[in-house]
CSV table of C-alpha atoms in Angstrom, one decimal:
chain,number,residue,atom,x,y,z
S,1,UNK,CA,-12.3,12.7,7.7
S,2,UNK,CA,-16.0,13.7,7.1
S,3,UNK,CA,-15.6,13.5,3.2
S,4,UNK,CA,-14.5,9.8,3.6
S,5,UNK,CA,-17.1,9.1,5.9
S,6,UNK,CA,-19.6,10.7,2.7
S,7,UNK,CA,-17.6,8.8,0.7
S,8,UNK,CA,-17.9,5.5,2.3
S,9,UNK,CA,-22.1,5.6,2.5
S,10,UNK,CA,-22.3,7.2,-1.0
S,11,UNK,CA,-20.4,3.8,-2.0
S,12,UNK,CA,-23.3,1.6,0.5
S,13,UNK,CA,-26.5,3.5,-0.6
S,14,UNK,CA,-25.1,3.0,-4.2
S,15,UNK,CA,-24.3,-0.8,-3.6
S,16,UNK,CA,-27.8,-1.3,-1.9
S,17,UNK,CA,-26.0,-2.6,1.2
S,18,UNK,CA,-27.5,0.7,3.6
S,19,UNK,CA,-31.1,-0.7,2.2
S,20,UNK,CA,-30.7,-4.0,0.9
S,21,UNK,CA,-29.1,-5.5,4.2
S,22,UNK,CA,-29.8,-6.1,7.9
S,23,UNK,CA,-27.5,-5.1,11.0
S,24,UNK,CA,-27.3,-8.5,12.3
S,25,UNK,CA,-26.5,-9.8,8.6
S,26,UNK,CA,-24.0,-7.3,8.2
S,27,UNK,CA,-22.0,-7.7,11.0
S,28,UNK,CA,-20.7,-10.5,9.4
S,29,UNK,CA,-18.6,-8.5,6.7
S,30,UNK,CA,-17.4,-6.7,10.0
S,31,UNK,CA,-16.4,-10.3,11.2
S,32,UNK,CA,-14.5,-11.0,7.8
S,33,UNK,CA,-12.6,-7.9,7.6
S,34,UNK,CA,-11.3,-8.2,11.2
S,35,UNK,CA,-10.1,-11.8,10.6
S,36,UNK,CA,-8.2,-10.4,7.5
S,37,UNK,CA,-6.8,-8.0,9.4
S,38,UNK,CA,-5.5,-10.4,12.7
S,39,UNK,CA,-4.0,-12.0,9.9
S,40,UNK,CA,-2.4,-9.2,7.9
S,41,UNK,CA,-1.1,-8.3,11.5
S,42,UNK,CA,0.2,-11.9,12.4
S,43,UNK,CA,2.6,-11.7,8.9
S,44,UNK,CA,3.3,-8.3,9.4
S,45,UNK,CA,2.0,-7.2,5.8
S,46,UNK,CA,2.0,-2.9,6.1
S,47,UNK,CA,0.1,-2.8,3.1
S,48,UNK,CA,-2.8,-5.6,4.3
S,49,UNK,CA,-2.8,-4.1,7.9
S,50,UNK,CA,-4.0,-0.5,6.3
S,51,UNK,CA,-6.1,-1.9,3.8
S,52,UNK,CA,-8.4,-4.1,6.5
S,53,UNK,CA,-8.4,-1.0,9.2
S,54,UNK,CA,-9.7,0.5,6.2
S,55,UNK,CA,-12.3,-1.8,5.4
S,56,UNK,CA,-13.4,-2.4,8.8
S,57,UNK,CA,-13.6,1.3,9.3
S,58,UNK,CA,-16.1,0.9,6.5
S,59,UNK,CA,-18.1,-1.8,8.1
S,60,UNK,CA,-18.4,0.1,11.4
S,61,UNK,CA,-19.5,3.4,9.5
S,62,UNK,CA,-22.2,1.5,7.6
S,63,UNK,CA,-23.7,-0.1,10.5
S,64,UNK,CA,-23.6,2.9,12.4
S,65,UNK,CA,-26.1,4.4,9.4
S,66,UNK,CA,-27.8,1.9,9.7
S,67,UNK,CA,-28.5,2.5,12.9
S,68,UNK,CA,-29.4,6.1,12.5
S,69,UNK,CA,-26.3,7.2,14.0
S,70,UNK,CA,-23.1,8.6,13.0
S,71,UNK,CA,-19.6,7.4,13.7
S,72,UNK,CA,-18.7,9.9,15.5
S,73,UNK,CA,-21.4,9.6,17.9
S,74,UNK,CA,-20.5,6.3,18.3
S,75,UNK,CA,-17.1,7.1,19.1
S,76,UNK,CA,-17.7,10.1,21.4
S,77,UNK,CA,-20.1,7.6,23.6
S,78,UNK,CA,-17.1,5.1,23.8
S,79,UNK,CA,-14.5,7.3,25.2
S,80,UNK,CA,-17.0,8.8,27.3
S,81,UNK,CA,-16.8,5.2,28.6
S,82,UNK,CA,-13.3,4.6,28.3
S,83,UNK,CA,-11.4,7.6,29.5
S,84,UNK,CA,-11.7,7.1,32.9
S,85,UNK,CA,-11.7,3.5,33.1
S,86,UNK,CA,-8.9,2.4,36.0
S,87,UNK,CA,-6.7,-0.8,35.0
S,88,UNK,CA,-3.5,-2.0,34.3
S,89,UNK,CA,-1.7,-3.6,31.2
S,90,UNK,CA,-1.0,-7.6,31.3
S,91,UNK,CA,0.5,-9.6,28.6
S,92,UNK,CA,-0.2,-6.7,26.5
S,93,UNK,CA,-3.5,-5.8,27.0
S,94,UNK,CA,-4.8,-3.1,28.6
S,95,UNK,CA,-7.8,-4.5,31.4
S,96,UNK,CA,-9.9,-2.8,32.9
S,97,UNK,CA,-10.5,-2.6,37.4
S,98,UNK,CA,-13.0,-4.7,38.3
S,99,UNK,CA,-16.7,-2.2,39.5
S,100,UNK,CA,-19.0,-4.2,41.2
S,101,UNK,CA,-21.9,-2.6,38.5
């Protein structure tokens, strides 16, 4: 995983996206690859679903450099958050207790 995380900011420092772009503007591309992939999801295209994971895996990597922080930081902090949320699963979605905080 590491060498496509390397991979994936070799590609943005050599684009000039790491330099040559701004969180709040680059959010946006995260924007457009979720949107292709609710739609890859809604006509149950395999190939699309991977491809826009992929690319908003990306996204998510770049701004996380940007940032000055790694993915895996920013994962680690989430499920530090998440694990022992309390909820329950409705309509398909997983929601989390109510904490008066």
């Amino acid at each position: 995983m590491k060498n496509l995380i390397n991979r994936a900011l070799i590609w943005a420092y050599e684009k000039g996206i790491i330099h040559g772009s701004k969180p709040d503007i680059h959010v946006l591309k995260t924007y457009e690859q979720t949107a292709k992939l609710h739609n890859a999801i809604i006509n149950k295209d395999l190939d699309s679903i991977e491809k826009h994971i992929g690319g908003t895996l990306v996204t998510l990597i770049i701004h996380a450099e940007m940032n000055c922080l790694t993915i895996e930081q920013c994962l680690e902090t989430a499920l530090k958050e998440i694990e022992p949320r309390e909820g329950e699963m409705i309509n398909g979605l997983f929601v989390k207790q109510s904490t008066n905080n």
